[in-house]
mmCIF file of C-alpha atoms in Angstrom:
data_model
loop_
_atom_site.group_PDB
_atom_site.id
_atom_site.type_symbol
_atom_site.label_atom_id
_atom_site.label_comp_id
_atom_site.label_asym_id
_atom_site.label_seq_id
_atom_site.Cartn_x
_atom_site.Cartn_y
_atom_site.Cartn_z
ATOM 1 C CA UNK A 20 15.959 15.171 -12.498
ATOM 2 C CA UNK A 21 13.319 13.217 -10.597
ATOM 3 C CA UNK A 22 10.806 11.524 -12.906
ATOM 4 C CA UNK A 23 7.357 11.691 -11.316
ATOM 5 C CA UNK A 24 5.494 9.681 -13.955
ATOM 6 C CA UNK A 25 5.944 7.550 -17.082
ATOM 7 C CA UNK A 26 3.505 7.152 -19.946
ATOM 8 C CA UNK A 27 3.446 3.618 -21.224
ATOM 9 C CA UNK A 28 2.078 1.827 -24.287
ATOM 10 C CA UNK A 29 2.887 -1.109 -26.573
ATOM 11 C CA UNK A 30 1.431 -0.636 -30.075
ATOM 12 C CA UNK A 31 2.700 -3.963 -31.493
ATOM 13 C CA UNK A 32 1.521 -6.075 -28.522
ATOM 14 C CA UNK A 33 4.131 -8.764 -29.328
ATOM 15 C CA UNK A 34 7.280 -9.764 -27.420
ATOM 16 C CA UNK A 35 10.302 -11.614 -28.745
ATOM 17 C CA UNK A 36 13.984 -12.024 -27.821
ATOM 18 C CA UNK A 37 16.105 -12.221 -24.665
ATOM 19 C CA UNK A 38 15.712 -10.496 -21.293
ATOM 20 C CA UNK A 39 18.673 -10.668 -18.899
ATOM 21 C CA UNK A 40 17.343 -10.365 -15.357
ATOM 22 C CA UNK A 41 19.172 -9.003 -12.330
ATOM 23 C CA UNK A 42 20.415 -11.391 -9.651
ATOM 24 C CA UNK A 43 17.933 -12.476 -6.999
ATOM 25 C CA UNK A 44 17.541 -9.881 -4.253
ATOM 26 C CA UNK A 45 16.512 -12.594 -1.791
ATOM 27 C CA UNK A 46 19.566 -14.745 -2.490
ATOM 28 C CA UNK A 47 21.901 -11.720 -2.608
ATOM 29 C CA UNK A 48 20.830 -10.368 0.781
ATOM 30 C CA UNK A 49 21.285 -13.759 2.432
ATOM 31 C CA UNK A 50 24.664 -14.177 0.751
ATOM 32 C CA UNK A 51 25.870 -10.816 2.073
ATOM 33 C CA UNK A 52 25.117 -11.777 5.685
ATOM 34 C CA UNK A 53 26.734 -15.205 5.216
ATOM 35 C CA UNK A 54 29.797 -13.476 3.724
ATOM 36 C CA UNK A 55 29.968 -10.901 6.532
ATOM 37 C CA UNK A 56 30.046 -13.696 9.111
ATOM 38 C CA UNK A 57 32.227 -15.998 7.012
ATOM 39 C CA UNK A 58 35.648 -14.764 8.041
ATOM 40 C CA UNK A 59 36.771 -13.953 4.507
ATOM 41 C CA UNK A 60 35.990 -17.436 3.205
ATOM 42 C CA UNK A 61 32.809 -16.639 1.225
ATOM 43 C CA UNK A 62 32.842 -15.132 -2.290
ATOM 44 C CA UNK A 63 29.703 -13.970 -4.120
ATOM 45 C CA UNK A 64 29.078 -14.100 -7.872
ATOM 46 C CA UNK A 65 26.316 -12.214 -9.768
ATOM 47 C CA UNK A 66 25.217 -10.074 -6.810
ATOM 48 C CA UNK A 67 21.947 -8.207 -7.408
ATOM 49 C CA UNK A 68 22.079 -4.541 -8.425
ATOM 50 C CA UNK A 69 18.783 -3.893 -6.582
ATOM 51 C CA UNK A 70 18.678 -0.858 -4.290
ATOM 52 C CA UNK A 71 17.828 -3.081 -1.293
ATOM 53 C CA UNK A 72 21.006 -5.115 -1.834
ATOM 54 C CA UNK A 73 23.142 -1.995 -2.293
ATOM 55 C CA UNK A 74 21.652 -0.635 0.937
ATOM 56 C CA UNK A 75 22.533 -3.812 2.829
ATOM 57 C CA UNK A 76 26.080 -3.779 1.435
ATOM 58 C CA UNK A 77 26.588 -0.204 2.591
ATOM 59 C CA UNK A 78 25.153 -0.975 6.027
ATOM 60 C CA UNK A 79 27.455 -3.957 6.520
ATOM 61 C CA UNK A 80 30.407 -1.809 5.452
ATOM 62 C CA UNK A 81 29.415 0.869 7.991
ATOM 63 C CA UNK A 82 29.048 -1.746 10.743
ATOM 64 C CA UNK A 83 32.419 -3.249 9.866
ATOM 65 C CA UNK A 84 34.060 0.157 10.154
ATOM 66 C CA UNK A 85 32.690 0.607 13.689
ATOM 67 C CA UNK A 86 33.069 -2.947 14.955
ATOM 68 C CA UNK A 87 34.277 -2.997 18.556
ATOM 69 C CA UNK A 88 33.815 0.763 19.052
ATOM 70 C CA UNK A 89 31.188 1.294 21.734
ATOM 71 C CA UNK A 90 32.131 4.907 22.401
ATOM 72 C CA UNK A 91 29.940 6.303 19.653
ATOM 73 C CA UNK A 92 26.688 5.255 18.077
ATOM 74 C CA UNK A 93 26.681 4.349 14.390
ATOM 75 C CA UNK A 94 23.442 5.329 12.644
ATOM 76 C CA UNK A 95 22.394 2.909 9.894
ATOM 77 C CA UNK A 96 19.404 3.978 7.792
ATOM 78 C CA UNK A 97 17.998 1.254 5.512
ATOM 79 C CA UNK A 98 15.227 3.439 4.053
ATOM 80 C CA UNK A 99 12.406 1.180 2.791
ATOM 81 C CA UNK A 100 14.514 -2.032 2.690
ATOM 82 C CA UNK A 101 12.527 -4.503 4.790
ATOM 83 C CA UNK A 102 14.826 -7.512 4.369
ATOM 84 C CA UNK A 103 17.827 -5.385 5.312
ATOM 85 C CA UNK A 104 16.026 -4.189 8.461
ATOM 86 C CA UNK A 105 15.257 -7.737 9.628
ATOM 87 C CA UNK A 106 18.646 -9.257 8.734
ATOM 88 C CA UNK A 107 20.621 -6.344 10.201
ATOM 89 C CA UNK A 108 18.683 -6.448 13.459
ATOM 90 C CA UNK A 109 20.051 -9.926 14.114
ATOM 91 C CA UNK A 110 23.485 -9.261 12.604
ATOM 92 C CA UNK A 111 24.131 -6.052 14.571
ATOM 93 C CA UNK A 112 22.875 -7.694 17.783
ATOM 94 C CA UNK A 113 25.850 -10.107 17.656
ATOM 95 C CA UNK A 114 28.362 -7.571 16.265
ATOM 96 C CA UNK A 115 30.396 -5.513 18.742
ATOM 97 C CA UNK A 116 29.510 -1.818 18.580
ATOM 98 C CA UNK A 117 26.671 0.578 19.312
ATOM 99 C CA UNK A 118 24.080 1.121 16.579
ATOM 100 C CA UNK A 119 20.860 2.961 15.785
ATOM 101 C CA UNK A 120 19.063 1.009 13.071
ATOM 102 C CA UNK A 121 16.359 3.094 11.381
ATOM 103 C CA UNK A 122 14.482 3.453 8.102
ATOM 104 C CA UNK A 123 11.784 5.295 6.172
ATOM 105 C CA UNK A 124 8.513 6.489 7.690
ATOM 106 C CA UNK A 125 6.807 3.367 6.326
ATOM 107 C CA UNK A 126 9.552 1.182 7.824
ATOM 108 C CA UNK A 127 8.776 2.670 11.219
ATOM 109 C CA UNK A 128 5.227 1.331 10.800
ATOM 110 C CA UNK A 129 6.321 -2.234 9.979
ATOM 111 C CA UNK A 130 6.381 -4.517 13.039
ATOM 112 C CA UNK A 131 9.611 -6.080 14.250
ATOM 113 C CA UNK A 132 8.684 -7.037 17.822
ATOM 114 C CA UNK A 133 8.679 -10.803 17.165
ATOM 115 C CA UNK A 134 12.334 -10.706 16.094
ATOM 116 C CA UNK A 135 13.377 -8.320 18.886
ATOM 117 C CA UNK A 136 11.679 -10.552 21.483
ATOM 118 C CA UNK A 137 13.550 -13.596 20.169
ATOM 119 C CA UNK A 138 16.914 -11.796 20.259
ATOM 120 C CA UNK A 139 16.380 -10.459 23.776
ATOM 121 C CA UNK A 140 15.458 -13.984 24.897
ATOM 122 C CA UNK A 141 18.870 -15.072 23.611
ATOM 123 C CA UNK A 142 20.471 -12.267 25.632
ATOM 124 C CA UNK A 143 20.796 -9.464 23.069
ATOM 125 C CA UNK A 144 20.536 -5.775 24.015
ATOM 126 C CA UNK A 145 18.013 -4.445 21.485
ATOM 127 C CA UNK A 146 15.709 -1.584 22.501
ATOM 128 C CA UNK A 147 13.050 0.500 20.797
ATOM 129 C CA UNK A 148 14.224 4.058 20.144
ATOM 130 C CA UNK A 149 10.706 5.383 19.490
ATOM 131 C CA UNK A 150 7.587 3.175 19.412
ATOM 132 C CA UNK A 151 7.568 -0.223 21.124
ATOM 133 C CA UNK A 152 7.397 -3.047 18.580
ATOM 134 C CA UNK A 153 8.708 -0.965 15.655
ATOM 135 C CA UNK A 154 11.949 0.528 14.300
ATOM 136 C CA UNK A 155 14.116 2.450 14.937
ATOM 137 C CA UNK A 156 16.153 0.177 17.176
ATOM 138 C CA UNK A 157 18.977 1.015 19.585
ATOM 139 C CA UNK A 158 21.344 -1.962 19.518
ATOM 140 C CA UNK A 159 24.284 -2.619 21.790
ATOM 141 C CA UNK A 160 26.045 -5.261 19.745
ATOM 142 C CA UNK A 161 27.705 -8.331 21.174
ATOM 143 C CA UNK A 162 26.153 -10.150 24.120
ATOM 144 C CA UNK A 163 26.504 -13.037 26.524
ATOM 145 C CA UNK A 164 24.164 -15.722 25.266
ATOM 146 C CA UNK A 165 21.579 -16.725 27.894
ATOM 147 C CA UNK A 166 19.962 -19.646 26.078
ATOM 148 C CA UNK A 167 20.022 -21.492 22.738
ATOM 149 C CA UNK A 168 16.241 -22.019 22.696
ATOM 150 C CA UNK A 169 13.732 -19.542 21.216
ATOM 151 C CA UNK A 170 10.153 -19.882 20.026
ATOM 152 C CA UNK A 171 8.947 -17.706 17.124
ATOM 153 C CA UNK A 172 5.571 -17.458 15.383
ATOM 154 C CA UNK A 173 5.825 -18.779 11.854
ATOM 155 C CA UNK A 174 2.831 -17.119 10.218
ATOM 156 C CA UNK A 175 3.881 -13.438 10.304
ATOM 157 C CA UNK A 176 7.133 -13.225 8.324
ATOM 158 C CA UNK A 177 9.692 -15.866 7.409
ATOM 159 C CA UNK A 178 12.318 -13.087 7.414
ATOM 160 C CA UNK A 179 12.300 -13.097 11.234
ATOM 161 C CA UNK A 180 13.212 -16.777 11.141
ATOM 162 C CA UNK A 181 15.821 -16.349 8.415
ATOM 163 C CA UNK A 182 17.447 -13.442 10.294
ATOM 164 C CA UNK A 183 17.951 -15.680 13.328
ATOM 165 C CA UNK A 184 19.157 -18.679 11.313
ATOM 166 C CA UNK A 185 21.726 -16.600 9.399
ATOM 167 C CA UNK A 186 23.505 -15.650 12.640
ATOM 168 C CA UNK A 187 22.885 -18.932 14.494
ATOM 169 C CA UNK A 188 26.249 -20.565 13.738
ATOM 170 C CA UNK A 189 28.053 -17.510 15.172
ATOM 171 C CA UNK A 190 26.297 -17.840 18.558
ATOM 172 C CA UNK A 191 28.452 -19.519 21.243
ATOM 173 C CA UNK A 192 25.652 -21.976 22.077
ATOM 174 C CA UNK A 193 24.196 -22.188 18.582
ATOM 175 C CA UNK A 194 20.408 -22.007 18.159
ATOM 176 C CA UNK A 195 17.357 -24.221 18.562
ATOM 177 C CA UNK A 196 14.561 -22.336 16.792
ATOM 178 C CA UNK A 197 11.052 -23.632 17.455
ATOM 179 C CA UNK A 198 8.455 -22.465 14.921
ATOM 180 C CA UNK A 199 5.046 -21.867 16.478
ATOM 181 C CA UNK A 200 1.916 -22.376 14.386
ATOM 182 C CA UNK A 201 1.641 -22.327 10.624
ATOM 183 C CA UNK A 202 4.727 -21.419 8.608
ATOM 184 C CA UNK A 203 4.379 -18.703 5.943
ATOM 185 C CA UNK A 204 6.718 -18.529 2.938
ATOM 186 C CA UNK A 205 8.448 -21.850 3.662
ATOM 187 C CA UNK A 206 10.495 -21.674 0.411
ATOM 188 C CA UNK A 207 12.290 -18.556 1.693
ATOM 189 C CA UNK A 208 13.280 -20.395 4.869
ATOM 190 C CA UNK A 209 14.468 -23.372 2.802
ATOM 191 C CA UNK A 210 16.478 -20.934 0.660
ATOM 192 C CA UNK A 211 18.220 -19.613 3.783
ATOM 193 C CA UNK A 212 19.120 -23.101 5.002
ATOM 194 C CA UNK A 213 20.296 -24.253 1.567
ATOM 195 C CA UNK A 214 22.544 -21.228 1.151
ATOM 196 C CA UNK A 215 23.991 -21.758 4.628
ATOM 197 C CA UNK A 216 24.669 -25.374 3.611
ATOM 198 C CA UNK A 217 26.492 -24.144 0.490
ATOM 199 C CA UNK A 218 28.781 -22.253 2.863
ATOM 200 C CA UNK A 219 29.311 -25.373 4.991
ATOM 201 C CA UNK A 220 26.859 -24.418 7.772
ATOM 202 C CA UNK A 221 24.854 -27.518 8.644
ATOM 203 C CA UNK A 222 21.435 -27.702 10.302
ATOM 204 C CA UNK A 223 18.906 -30.219 11.601
ATOM 205 C CA UNK A 224 15.163 -29.697 11.056
ATOM 206 C CA UNK A 225 12.999 -32.049 13.111
ATOM 207 C CA UNK A 226 9.248 -31.468 13.510
ATOM 208 C CA UNK A 227 8.856 -27.778 14.306
ATOM 209 C CA UNK A 228 12.452 -27.103 15.447
ATOM 210 C CA UNK A 229 15.504 -26.079 13.423
ATOM 211 C CA UNK A 230 18.870 -26.526 15.162
ATOM 212 C CA UNK A 231 22.220 -25.038 14.135
ATOM 213 C CA UNK A 232 25.340 -25.751 16.203
ATOM 214 C CA UNK A 233 28.253 -23.276 16.540
ATOM 215 C CA UNK A 234 30.427 -23.696 13.427
ATOM 216 C CA UNK A 235 32.435 -21.743 10.886
ATOM 217 C CA UNK A 236 31.919 -21.324 7.163
ATOM 218 C CA UNK A 237 33.909 -23.290 4.608
ATOM 219 C CA UNK A 238 35.649 -21.609 1.663
ATOM 220 C CA UNK A 239 33.019 -21.306 -1.074
ATOM 221 C CA UNK A 240 31.514 -19.260 -3.868
ATOM 222 C CA UNK A 241 27.805 -18.400 -3.691
ATOM 223 C CA UNK A 242 26.524 -17.856 -7.229
ATOM 224 C CA UNK A 243 23.308 -15.849 -7.300
ATOM 225 C CA UNK A 244 20.578 -17.025 -9.675
ATOM 226 C CA UNK A 245 18.555 -14.385 -11.590
ATOM 227 C CA UNK A 246 15.479 -13.129 -9.770
ATOM 228 C CA UNK A 247 12.334 -15.232 -10.246
ATOM 229 C CA UNK A 248 10.118 -12.439 -8.932
ATOM 230 C CA UNK A 249 11.531 -10.256 -11.719
ATOM 231 C CA UNK A 250 10.703 -13.065 -14.149
ATOM 232 C CA UNK A 251 7.096 -13.050 -12.919
ATOM 233 C CA UNK A 252 6.434 -9.670 -14.542
ATOM 234 C CA UNK A 253 7.538 -11.068 -17.901
ATOM 235 C CA UNK A 254 5.185 -14.008 -17.412
ATOM 236 C CA UNK A 255 2.339 -11.506 -16.985
ATOM 237 C CA UNK A 256 3.412 -9.643 -20.124
ATOM 238 C CA UNK A 257 3.502 -12.878 -22.125
ATOM 239 C CA UNK A 258 0.001 -13.703 -20.884
ATOM 240 C CA UNK A 259 -1.336 -10.288 -21.927
ATOM 241 C CA UNK A 260 0.478 -9.969 -25.276
ATOM 242 C CA UNK A 261 -1.058 -11.031 -28.578
ATOM 243 C CA UNK A 262 1.989 -13.201 -29.238
ATOM 244 C CA UNK A 263 5.170 -13.748 -27.243
ATOM 245 C CA UNK A 264 8.342 -15.854 -27.162
ATOM 246 C CA UNK A 265 10.980 -14.773 -24.631
ATOM 247 C CA UNK A 266 14.238 -16.290 -23.392
ATOM 248 C CA UNK A 267 15.381 -15.589 -19.811
ATOM 249 C CA UNK A 268 19.026 -16.695 -19.373
ATOM 250 C CA UNK A 269 20.417 -18.576 -16.375
ATOM 251 C CA UNK A 270 17.125 -19.384 -14.637
ATOM 252 C CA UNK A 271 17.176 -22.951 -13.323
ATOM 253 C CA UNK A 272 14.474 -25.595 -12.961
ATOM 254 C CA UNK A 273 15.927 -26.529 -9.544
ATOM 255 C CA UNK A 274 15.764 -23.051 -8.033
ATOM 256 C CA UNK A 275 16.138 -22.094 -4.354
ATOM 257 C CA UNK A 276 13.618 -19.286 -4.871
ATOM 258 C CA UNK A 277 9.982 -19.777 -3.878
ATOM 259 C CA UNK A 278 8.869 -17.426 -6.641
ATOM 260 C CA UNK A 279 9.782 -20.107 -9.173
ATOM 261 C CA UNK A 280 6.194 -21.179 -8.415
ATOM 262 C CA UNK A 281 5.255 -18.712 -11.169
ATOM 263 C CA UNK A 282 6.071 -21.464 -13.712
ATOM 264 C CA UNK A 283 3.126 -23.612 -12.600
ATOM 265 C CA UNK A 284 0.804 -20.711 -11.764
ATOM 266 C CA UNK A 285 1.069 -19.158 -15.232
ATOM 267 C CA UNK A 286 0.202 -22.386 -17.027
ATOM 268 C CA UNK A 287 -3.351 -21.392 -15.984
ATOM 269 C CA UNK A 288 -2.953 -18.062 -17.790
ATOM 270 C CA UNK A 289 -1.654 -19.273 -21.111
ATOM 271 C CA UNK A 290 2.117 -19.239 -20.603
ATOM 272 C CA UNK A 291 4.238 -22.314 -21.373
ATOM 273 C CA UNK A 292 7.702 -22.707 -19.843
ATOM 274 C CA UNK A 293 10.579 -24.825 -21.150
ATOM 275 C CA UNK A 294 14.068 -25.047 -19.673
ATOM 276 C CA UNK A 295 16.789 -25.084 -22.317
ATOM 277 C CA UNK A 296 20.576 -24.991 -22.168
ATOM 278 C CA UNK A 297 21.400 -21.764 -20.445
ATOM 279 C CA UNK A 298 17.974 -20.646 -19.296
ATOM 280 C CA UNK A 299 14.205 -20.548 -19.590
ATOM 281 C CA UNK A 300 11.900 -19.944 -22.570
ATOM 282 C CA UNK A 301 8.360 -18.685 -21.992
ATOM 283 C CA UNK A 302 5.749 -18.588 -24.756
ATOM 284 C CA UNK A 303 2.154 -17.526 -25.263
ATOM 285 C CA UNK A 304 -0.219 -20.488 -25.614
ATOM 286 C CA UNK A 305 -3.929 -21.193 -25.572
ATOM 287 C CA UNK A 306 -5.419 -21.224 -22.081
ATOM 288 C CA UNK A 307 -7.214 -24.346 -20.904
ATOM 289 C CA UNK A 308 -7.685 -24.037 -17.139
ATOM 290 C CA UNK A 309 -10.642 -24.440 -14.828
ATOM 291 C CA UNK A 310 -8.629 -23.516 -11.729
ATOM 292 C CA UNK A 311 -10.514 -20.946 -9.635
ATOM 293 C CA UNK A 312 -8.544 -20.708 -6.372
ATOM 294 C CA UNK A 313 -4.860 -19.728 -6.024
ATOM 295 C CA UNK A 314 -2.932 -19.922 -2.736
ATOM 296 C CA UNK A 315 -0.002 -17.495 -2.267
ATOM 297 C CA UNK A 316 0.996 -18.572 1.240
ATOM 298 C CA UNK A 317 4.337 -19.896 -0.080
ATOM 299 C CA UNK A 318 4.962 -17.065 -2.585
ATOM 300 C CA UNK A 319 3.215 -13.833 -1.469
ATOM 301 C CA UNK A 320 5.442 -11.618 -3.646
ATOM 302 C CA UNK A 321 3.755 -13.079 -6.738
ATOM 303 C CA UNK A 322 0.252 -12.137 -5.626
ATOM 304 C CA UNK A 323 0.034 -8.616 -7.045
ATOM 305 C CA UNK A 324 1.355 -9.691 -10.449
ATOM 306 C CA UNK A 325 -1.031 -12.627 -10.806
ATOM 307 C CA UNK A 326 -4.079 -10.753 -9.484
ATOM 308 C CA UNK A 327 -3.556 -7.823 -11.876
ATOM 309 C CA UNK A 328 -2.976 -10.224 -14.786
ATOM 310 C CA UNK A 329 -6.167 -12.132 -13.923
ATOM 311 C CA UNK A 330 -8.101 -8.871 -13.749
ATOM 312 C CA UNK A 331 -6.935 -7.802 -17.219
ATOM 313 C CA UNK A 332 -7.853 -11.221 -18.627
ATOM 314 C CA UNK A 333 -11.304 -10.874 -17.046
ATOM 315 C CA UNK A 334 -10.917 -13.994 -14.908
ATOM 316 C CA UNK A 335 -13.142 -14.069 -11.801
ATOM 317 C CA UNK A 336 -10.786 -15.954 -9.503
ATOM 318 C CA UNK A 337 -10.253 -16.314 -5.753
ATOM 319 C CA UNK A 338 -7.029 -16.024 -3.766
ATOM 320 C CA UNK A 339 -5.758 -17.082 -0.323
ATOM 321 C CA UNK A 340 -2.451 -16.700 1.509
ATOM 322 C CA UNK A 341 -2.490 -12.909 1.248
ATOM 323 C CA UNK A 342 -2.353 -12.090 4.983
ATOM 324 C CA UNK A 343 1.251 -10.817 4.932
ATOM 325 C CA UNK A 344 0.512 -8.296 2.156
ATOM 326 C CA UNK A 345 -0.891 -5.755 4.595
ATOM 327 C CA UNK A 346 2.490 -5.252 6.337
ATOM 328 C CA UNK A 347 4.701 -4.954 3.257
ATOM 329 C CA UNK A 348 6.129 -1.762 1.673
ATOM 330 C CA UNK A 349 2.525 -0.575 1.699
ATOM 331 C CA UNK A 350 -0.786 -2.215 2.566
ATOM 332 C CA UNK A 351 -0.748 -4.125 -0.709
ATOM 333 C CA UNK A 352 -4.358 -5.288 -0.368
ATOM 334 C CA UNK A 353 -5.674 -1.718 -0.095
ATOM 335 C CA UNK A 354 -3.341 -0.584 -2.875
ATOM 336 C CA UNK A 355 -4.558 -3.347 -5.198
ATOM 337 C CA UNK A 356 -8.186 -2.561 -4.441
ATOM 338 C CA UNK A 357 -7.661 1.147 -5.162
ATOM 339 C CA UNK A 358 -5.856 0.665 -8.474
ATOM 340 C CA UNK A 359 -8.003 -2.190 -9.825
ATOM 341 C CA UNK A 360 -11.071 -0.028 -9.217
ATOM 342 C CA UNK A 361 -9.704 2.503 -11.714
ATOM 343 C CA UNK A 362 -10.645 0.125 -14.538
ATOM 344 C CA UNK A 363 -13.766 -1.304 -12.917
ATOM 345 C CA UNK A 364 -12.431 -4.421 -11.163
ATOM 346 C CA UNK A 365 -13.166 -5.259 -7.523
ATOM 347 C CA UNK A 366 -11.048 -7.322 -5.111
ATOM 348 C CA UNK A 367 -13.377 -8.275 -2.275
ATOM 349 C CA UNK A 368 -12.218 -9.599 1.094
ATOM 350 C CA UNK A 369 -14.136 -12.575 2.475
ATOM 351 C CA UNK A 370 -12.322 -13.705 5.613
ATOM 352 C CA UNK A 371 -9.053 -15.271 4.508
ATOM 353 C CA UNK A 372 -10.207 -15.450 0.864
ATOM 354 C CA UNK A 373 -10.216 -12.624 -1.691
ATOM 355 C CA UNK A 374 -12.505 -12.683 -4.722
ATOM 356 C CA UNK A 375 -11.861 -10.907 -8.013
ATOM 357 C CA UNK A 376 -14.935 -9.448 -9.739
ATOM 358 C CA UNK A 377 -14.319 -8.290 -13.317
ATOM 359 C CA UNK A 378 -17.866 -7.743 -14.636
ATOM 360 C CA UNK A 379 -17.284 -3.968 -14.529
ATOM 361 C CA UNK A 380 -13.994 -4.050 -16.429
ATOM 362 C CA UNK A 381 -13.684 -1.136 -18.849
ATOM 363 C CA UNK A 382 -10.968 0.821 -20.638
ATOM 364 C CA UNK A 383 -10.622 4.300 -19.109
ATOM 365 C CA UNK A 384 -9.663 7.272 -21.267
ATOM 366 C CA UNK A 385 -6.433 7.381 -19.282
ATOM 367 C CA UNK A 386 -5.347 4.829 -16.690
ATOM 368 C CA UNK A 387 -3.148 6.425 -14.019
ATOM 369 C CA UNK A 388 -1.570 3.978 -11.594
ATOM 370 C CA UNK A 389 -0.257 5.092 -8.199
ATOM 371 C CA UNK A 390 2.592 3.020 -6.762
ATOM 372 C CA UNK A 391 2.476 3.722 -2.998
ATOM 373 C CA UNK A 392 6.292 3.672 -2.654
ATOM 374 C CA UNK A 393 6.052 -0.023 -3.576
ATOM 375 C CA UNK A 394 8.215 -1.453 -6.370
ATOM 376 C CA UNK A 395 5.867 -4.390 -6.927
ATOM 377 C CA UNK A 396 2.875 -2.117 -7.533
ATOM 378 C CA UNK A 397 4.710 -0.455 -10.416
ATOM 379 C CA UNK A 398 5.871 -3.706 -11.984
ATOM 380 C CA UNK A 399 2.649 -5.628 -11.442
ATOM 381 C CA UNK A 400 0.590 -2.973 -13.227
ATOM 382 C CA UNK A 401 3.062 -2.098 -16.018
ATOM 383 C CA UNK A 402 2.058 -5.131 -18.163
ATOM 384 C CA UNK A 403 -1.392 -3.540 -18.520
ATOM 385 C CA UNK A 404 0.127 -1.315 -21.196
ATOM 386 C CA UNK A 405 -0.436 -4.333 -23.455
ATOM 387 C CA UNK A 406 -4.177 -4.003 -22.755
ATOM 388 C CA UNK A 407 -4.846 -0.280 -22.226
ATOM 389 C CA UNK A 408 -3.625 2.199 -24.821
ATOM 390 C CA UNK A 409 -3.204 5.264 -22.600
ATOM 391 C CA UNK A 410 -1.504 4.414 -19.313
ATOM 392 C CA UNK A 411 0.613 6.262 -16.768
ATOM 393 C CA UNK A 412 2.707 4.925 -13.857
ATOM 394 C CA UNK A 413 3.356 7.437 -11.080
ATOM 395 C CA UNK A 414 6.674 7.470 -9.172
ATOM 396 C CA UNK A 415 8.278 4.900 -11.510
ATOM 397 C CA UNK A 416 11.677 4.961 -9.788
ATOM 398 C CA UNK A 417 10.334 2.658 -7.047
ATOM 399 C CA UNK A 418 11.443 -0.254 -9.275
ATOM 400 C CA UNK A 419 15.068 0.464 -8.289
ATOM 401 C CA UNK A 420 14.371 -1.332 -5.008
ATOM 402 C CA UNK A 421 14.497 -4.744 -6.708
ATOM 403 C CA UNK A 422 14.774 -4.421 -10.532
ATOM 404 C CA UNK A 423 16.670 -1.241 -11.560
ATOM 405 C CA UNK A 424 16.685 -2.098 -15.310
ATOM 406 C CA UNK A 425 12.945 -2.777 -15.512
ATOM 407 C CA UNK A 426 11.988 0.233 -17.653
ATOM 408 C CA UNK A 427 15.068 -0.188 -19.869
ATOM 409 C CA UNK A 428 14.146 -3.824 -20.494
ATOM 410 C CA UNK A 429 10.555 -2.828 -21.354
ATOM 411 C CA UNK A 430 11.846 -0.382 -23.968
ATOM 412 C CA UNK A 431 13.981 -3.143 -25.465
ATOM 413 C CA UNK A 432 10.807 -5.217 -25.847
ATOM 414 C CA UNK A 433 8.901 -2.561 -27.793
ATOM 415 C CA UNK A 434 7.174 -0.643 -25.015
ATOM 416 C CA UNK A 435 6.904 3.055 -25.783
ATOM 417 C CA UNK A 436 7.870 4.957 -22.642
ATOM 418 C CA UNK A 437 7.837 8.731 -22.271
#
């Protein structure tokens, strides 16, 4: 039976024990493409159970079943899985077969023209099946490469760049990818290149150009680290609890994931981190921070969590690097503004800077949070159950996109969920 809403509270307001997080969705999705192009040489350990990763697995299986068959079109529907859409666009473009790559209604509103333009420059046959610049895409896989040189804007989405880099070594001429302008989410691009290196795919990054020559993968095992974005929600809960001491196994201080930035960010919200044998311990501490401006350009997926946490702590802070949030699963800026307003907090846009105003913060009789088909909206607002006694999360199953065990883990930590 479909659950349309969950009621959420935490009477004890204390957290203690161990939380075992799912594997990183970002690492898992990159690993799956590397494996698919790796000629049977690449094994994956601790693959994420997130719905996005399952979707990508199924899509790659479907493409593999149709490889080389251009007599019929294979329809691949990724639903709301944005990373899968971007990575598959590049992967299917170089994979023999005829494909229609589509997704949810929201996915059909998320731009993909920058990536399609780059692929067609290389020689790929990728066409828009409905609206120019947006999915669905009609892809005739396999192509004669026209050039190794493409130029791509760096400020819109690093996933466009990663999609191209993941397939670069399989191109007959390789790839010289020139990044135009400012680069958003650099850690995600570094993650892609580091994981390729783990599989023996070498690159050269000089100035604004990344070059990858034609080459094959080496036999390897890609071990997926737990998801730092999933950890970020527990950081928020520690910050909002009366007392907290949690252990998160297998997280590493030298992580490939950009969202590991949460360690430093949350020192300003009263959370101390210490790496021990086998993982990470996070504890509630006294806050001593005068920091007023936070930049999420390198880690935009942390923005909702930190902004909601700051609102609940009545911290009037400012934020930059939020420009990509408007083209995510939902317009995350508008969604944040709508839901924060329900307990009297304003998020005000001022050019590229957003200001949080908490002078109107109050405790409503019942706080009902809408999730906008966005997993991060549900998980960013859930920690507020440590602050507000009567709270409801609508459409809670959205968490399956990246953290399927989220509600189960909350129950294990004393949250009352009904």
